[in-house]
N, CA, C and O of each residue as an XYZ file, in Angstrom:
356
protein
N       2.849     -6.667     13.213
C       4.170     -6.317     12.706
C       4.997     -7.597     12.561
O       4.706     -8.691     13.046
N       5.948     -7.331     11.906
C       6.378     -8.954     11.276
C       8.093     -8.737     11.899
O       8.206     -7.527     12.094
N       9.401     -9.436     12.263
C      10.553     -9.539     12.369
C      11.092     -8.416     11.619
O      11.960     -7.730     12.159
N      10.698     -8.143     10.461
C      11.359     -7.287      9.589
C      11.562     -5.951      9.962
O      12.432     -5.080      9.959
N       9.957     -6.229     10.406
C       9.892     -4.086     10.656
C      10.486     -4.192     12.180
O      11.057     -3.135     12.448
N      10.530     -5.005     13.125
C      10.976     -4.756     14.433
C      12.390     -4.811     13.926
O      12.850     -3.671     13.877
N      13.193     -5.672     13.555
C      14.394     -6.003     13.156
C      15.115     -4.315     12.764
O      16.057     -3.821     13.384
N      14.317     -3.600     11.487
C      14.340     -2.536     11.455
C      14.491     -1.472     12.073
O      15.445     -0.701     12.167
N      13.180     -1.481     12.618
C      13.160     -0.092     13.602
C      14.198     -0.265     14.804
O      14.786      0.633     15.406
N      14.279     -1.742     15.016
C      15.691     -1.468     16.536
C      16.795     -1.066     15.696
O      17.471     -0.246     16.316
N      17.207     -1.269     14.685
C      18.410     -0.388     13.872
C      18.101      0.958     14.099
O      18.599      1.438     15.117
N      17.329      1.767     13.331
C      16.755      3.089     13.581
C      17.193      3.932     15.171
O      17.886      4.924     15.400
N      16.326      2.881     16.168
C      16.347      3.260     17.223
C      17.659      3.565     18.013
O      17.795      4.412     18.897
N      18.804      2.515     17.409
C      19.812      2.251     17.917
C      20.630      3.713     17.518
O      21.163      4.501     18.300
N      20.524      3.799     15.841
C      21.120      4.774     15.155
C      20.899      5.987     15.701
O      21.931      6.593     15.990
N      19.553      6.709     16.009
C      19.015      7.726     16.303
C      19.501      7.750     17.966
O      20.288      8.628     18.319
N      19.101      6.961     18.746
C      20.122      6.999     19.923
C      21.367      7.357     20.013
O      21.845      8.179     20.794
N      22.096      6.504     18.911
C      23.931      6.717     19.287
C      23.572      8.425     18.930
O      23.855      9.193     19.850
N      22.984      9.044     17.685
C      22.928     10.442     17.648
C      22.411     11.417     18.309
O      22.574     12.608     18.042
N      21.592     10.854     19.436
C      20.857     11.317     20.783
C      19.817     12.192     19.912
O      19.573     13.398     19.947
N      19.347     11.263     19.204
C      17.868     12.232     18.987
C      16.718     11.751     19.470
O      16.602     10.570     19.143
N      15.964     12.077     19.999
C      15.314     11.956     21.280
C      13.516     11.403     20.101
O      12.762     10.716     20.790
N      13.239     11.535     19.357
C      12.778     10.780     18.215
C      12.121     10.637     17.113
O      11.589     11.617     16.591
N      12.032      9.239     16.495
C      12.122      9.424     14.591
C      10.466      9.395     14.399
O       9.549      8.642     14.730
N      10.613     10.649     13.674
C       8.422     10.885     12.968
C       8.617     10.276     11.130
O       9.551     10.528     10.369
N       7.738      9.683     10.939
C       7.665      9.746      9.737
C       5.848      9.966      9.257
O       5.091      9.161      9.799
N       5.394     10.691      8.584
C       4.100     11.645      7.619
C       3.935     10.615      6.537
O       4.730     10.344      5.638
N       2.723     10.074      6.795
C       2.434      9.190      5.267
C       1.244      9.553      5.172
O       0.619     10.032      6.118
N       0.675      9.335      3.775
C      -0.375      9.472      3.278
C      -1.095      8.584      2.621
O      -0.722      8.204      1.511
N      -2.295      8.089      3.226
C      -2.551      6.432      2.941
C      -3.764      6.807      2.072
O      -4.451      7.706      2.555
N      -4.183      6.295      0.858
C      -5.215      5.748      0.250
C      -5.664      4.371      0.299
O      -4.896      3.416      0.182
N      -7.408      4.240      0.539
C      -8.035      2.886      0.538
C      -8.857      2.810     -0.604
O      -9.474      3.713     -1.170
N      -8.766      1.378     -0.913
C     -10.363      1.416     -1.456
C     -11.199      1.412     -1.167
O     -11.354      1.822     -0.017
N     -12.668      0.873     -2.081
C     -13.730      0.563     -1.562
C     -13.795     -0.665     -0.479
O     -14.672     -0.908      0.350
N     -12.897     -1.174     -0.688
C     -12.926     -2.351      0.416
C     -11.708     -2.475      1.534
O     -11.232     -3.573      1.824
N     -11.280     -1.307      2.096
C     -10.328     -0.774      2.958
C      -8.778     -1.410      2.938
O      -8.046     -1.677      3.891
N      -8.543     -1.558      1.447
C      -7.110     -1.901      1.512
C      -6.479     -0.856      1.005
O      -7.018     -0.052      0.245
N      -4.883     -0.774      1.526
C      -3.831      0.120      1.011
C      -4.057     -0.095     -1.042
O      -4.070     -1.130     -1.708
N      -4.208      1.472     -1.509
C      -4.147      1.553     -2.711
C      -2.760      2.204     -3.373
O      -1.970      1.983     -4.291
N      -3.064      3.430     -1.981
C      -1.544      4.137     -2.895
C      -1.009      5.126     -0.726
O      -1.567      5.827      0.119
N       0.400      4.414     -0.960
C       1.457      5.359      0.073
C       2.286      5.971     -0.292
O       3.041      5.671     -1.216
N       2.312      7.056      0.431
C       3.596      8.603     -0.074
C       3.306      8.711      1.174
O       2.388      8.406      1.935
N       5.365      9.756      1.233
C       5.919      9.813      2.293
C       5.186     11.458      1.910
O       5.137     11.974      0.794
N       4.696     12.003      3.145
C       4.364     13.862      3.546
C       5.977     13.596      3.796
O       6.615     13.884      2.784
N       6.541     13.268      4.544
C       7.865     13.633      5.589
C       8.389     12.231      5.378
O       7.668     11.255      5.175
N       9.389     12.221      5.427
C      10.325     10.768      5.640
C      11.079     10.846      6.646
O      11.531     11.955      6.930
N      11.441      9.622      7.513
C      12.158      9.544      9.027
C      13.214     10.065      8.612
O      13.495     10.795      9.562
N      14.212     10.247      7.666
C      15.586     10.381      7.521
C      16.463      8.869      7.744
O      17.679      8.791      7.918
N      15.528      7.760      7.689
C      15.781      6.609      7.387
C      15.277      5.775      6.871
O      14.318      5.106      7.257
N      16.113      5.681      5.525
C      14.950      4.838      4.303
C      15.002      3.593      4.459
O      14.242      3.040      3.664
N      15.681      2.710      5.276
C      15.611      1.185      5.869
C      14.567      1.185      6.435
O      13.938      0.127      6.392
N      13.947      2.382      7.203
C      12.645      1.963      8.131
C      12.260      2.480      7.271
O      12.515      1.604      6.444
N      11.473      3.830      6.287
C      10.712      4.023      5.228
C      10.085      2.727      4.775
O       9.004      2.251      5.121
N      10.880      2.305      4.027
C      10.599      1.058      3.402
C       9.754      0.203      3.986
O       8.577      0.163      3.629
N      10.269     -0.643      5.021
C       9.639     -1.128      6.034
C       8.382     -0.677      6.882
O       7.835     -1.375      7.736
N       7.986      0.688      6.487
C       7.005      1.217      6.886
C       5.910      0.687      6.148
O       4.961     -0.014      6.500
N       6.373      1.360      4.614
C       5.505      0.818      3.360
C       4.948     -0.497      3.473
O       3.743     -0.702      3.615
N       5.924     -1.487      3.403
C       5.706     -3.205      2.870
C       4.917     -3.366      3.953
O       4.112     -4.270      3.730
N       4.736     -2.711      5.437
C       3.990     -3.142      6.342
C       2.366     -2.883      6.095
O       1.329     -3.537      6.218
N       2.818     -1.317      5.603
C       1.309     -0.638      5.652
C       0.580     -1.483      4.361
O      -0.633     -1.387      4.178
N       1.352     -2.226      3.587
C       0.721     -2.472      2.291
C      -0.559     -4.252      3.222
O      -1.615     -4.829      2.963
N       0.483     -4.318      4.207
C      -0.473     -5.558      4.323
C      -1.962     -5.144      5.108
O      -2.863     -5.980      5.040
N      -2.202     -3.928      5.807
C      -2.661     -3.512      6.631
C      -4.066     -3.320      5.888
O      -4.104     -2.789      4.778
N      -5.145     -3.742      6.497
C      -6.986     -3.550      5.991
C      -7.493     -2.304      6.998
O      -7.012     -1.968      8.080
N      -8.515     -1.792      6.339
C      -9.478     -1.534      7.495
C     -11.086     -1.371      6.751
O     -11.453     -1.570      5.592
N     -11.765     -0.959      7.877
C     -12.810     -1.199      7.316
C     -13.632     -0.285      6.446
O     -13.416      0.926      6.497
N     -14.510     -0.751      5.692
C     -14.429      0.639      4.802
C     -15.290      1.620      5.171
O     -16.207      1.801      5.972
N     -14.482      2.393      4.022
C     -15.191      3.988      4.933
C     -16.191      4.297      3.892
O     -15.789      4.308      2.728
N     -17.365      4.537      4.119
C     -19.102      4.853      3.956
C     -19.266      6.450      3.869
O     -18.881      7.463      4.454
N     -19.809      6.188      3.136
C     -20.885      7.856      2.777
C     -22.150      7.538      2.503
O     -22.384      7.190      1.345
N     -23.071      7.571      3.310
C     -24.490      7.399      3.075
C     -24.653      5.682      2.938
O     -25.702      5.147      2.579
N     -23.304      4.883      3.327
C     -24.026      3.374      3.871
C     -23.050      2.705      2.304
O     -22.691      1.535      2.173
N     -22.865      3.579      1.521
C     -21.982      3.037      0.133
C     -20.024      3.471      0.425
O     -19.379      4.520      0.435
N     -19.755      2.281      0.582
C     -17.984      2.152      0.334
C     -17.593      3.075     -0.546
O     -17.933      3.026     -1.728
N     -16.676      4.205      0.060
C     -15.853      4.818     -1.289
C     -14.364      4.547     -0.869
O     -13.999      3.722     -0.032
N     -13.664      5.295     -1.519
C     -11.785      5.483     -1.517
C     -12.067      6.819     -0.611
O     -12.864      7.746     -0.468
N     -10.879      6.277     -0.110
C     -10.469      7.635      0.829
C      -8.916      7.455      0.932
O      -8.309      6.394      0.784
N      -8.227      9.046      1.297
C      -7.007      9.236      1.430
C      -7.460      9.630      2.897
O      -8.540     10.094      3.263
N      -6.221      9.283      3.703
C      -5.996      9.679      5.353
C      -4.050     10.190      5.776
O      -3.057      9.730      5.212
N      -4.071     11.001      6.655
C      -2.638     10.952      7.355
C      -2.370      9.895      7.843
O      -3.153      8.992      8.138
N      -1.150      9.931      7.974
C      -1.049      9.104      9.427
C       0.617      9.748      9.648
O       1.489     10.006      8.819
N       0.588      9.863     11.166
C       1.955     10.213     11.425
C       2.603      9.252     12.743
O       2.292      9.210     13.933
N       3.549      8.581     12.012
C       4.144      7.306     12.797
C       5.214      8.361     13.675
O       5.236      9.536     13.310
N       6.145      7.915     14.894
C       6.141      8.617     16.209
C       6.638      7.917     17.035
O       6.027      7.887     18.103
N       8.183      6.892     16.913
C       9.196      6.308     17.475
C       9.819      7.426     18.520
O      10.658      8.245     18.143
N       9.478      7.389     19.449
C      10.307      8.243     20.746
C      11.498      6.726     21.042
O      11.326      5.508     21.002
N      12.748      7.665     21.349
C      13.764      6.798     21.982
C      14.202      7.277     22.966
O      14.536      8.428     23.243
N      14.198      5.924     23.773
C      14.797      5.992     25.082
C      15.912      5.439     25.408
O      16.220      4.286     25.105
N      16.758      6.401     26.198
C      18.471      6.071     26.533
C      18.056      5.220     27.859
O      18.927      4.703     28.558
């Protein structure tokens, strides 16, 4: 994670605190390629804060993994993922 997204999310955290919400989910939906990089992100759910949204994205865009196989051959795959900031007073 880079300054940006921490820089971020302690805003979030701060915000969602002063409103005592106890904490921020955000639902994405990640596509890879054949060679496990971010192809395509959409929000399922958005935090209700598009400063961290954002910052979710530009992060996930740098993010690899390894690729995912069917019978030993690289394809694309779509996955969830559900991010899950609990705040503490």
């Amino acid at each position: 994670a880079t300054p940006d997204m921490y820089e971020r999310q302690l805003g979030v955290i701060g915000v969602a605190s002063a409103q005592g919400i106890p904490r921020v989910t955000a639902a994405i939906k990640l596509c890879l390629s054949e060679g496990g990089a971010p192809t395509k992100i959409t929000f399922i759910k958005e935090s209700g804060f598009p400063e961290a949204d954002q910052s979710f994205v530009r992060q996930m865009q740098g993010w690899r993994y390894r690729p995912y196989k069917v019978k030993g051959v690289a394809v694309e795959v779509c996955t969830s993922i559900t991010l899950i900031f609990n705040i503490k007073k």
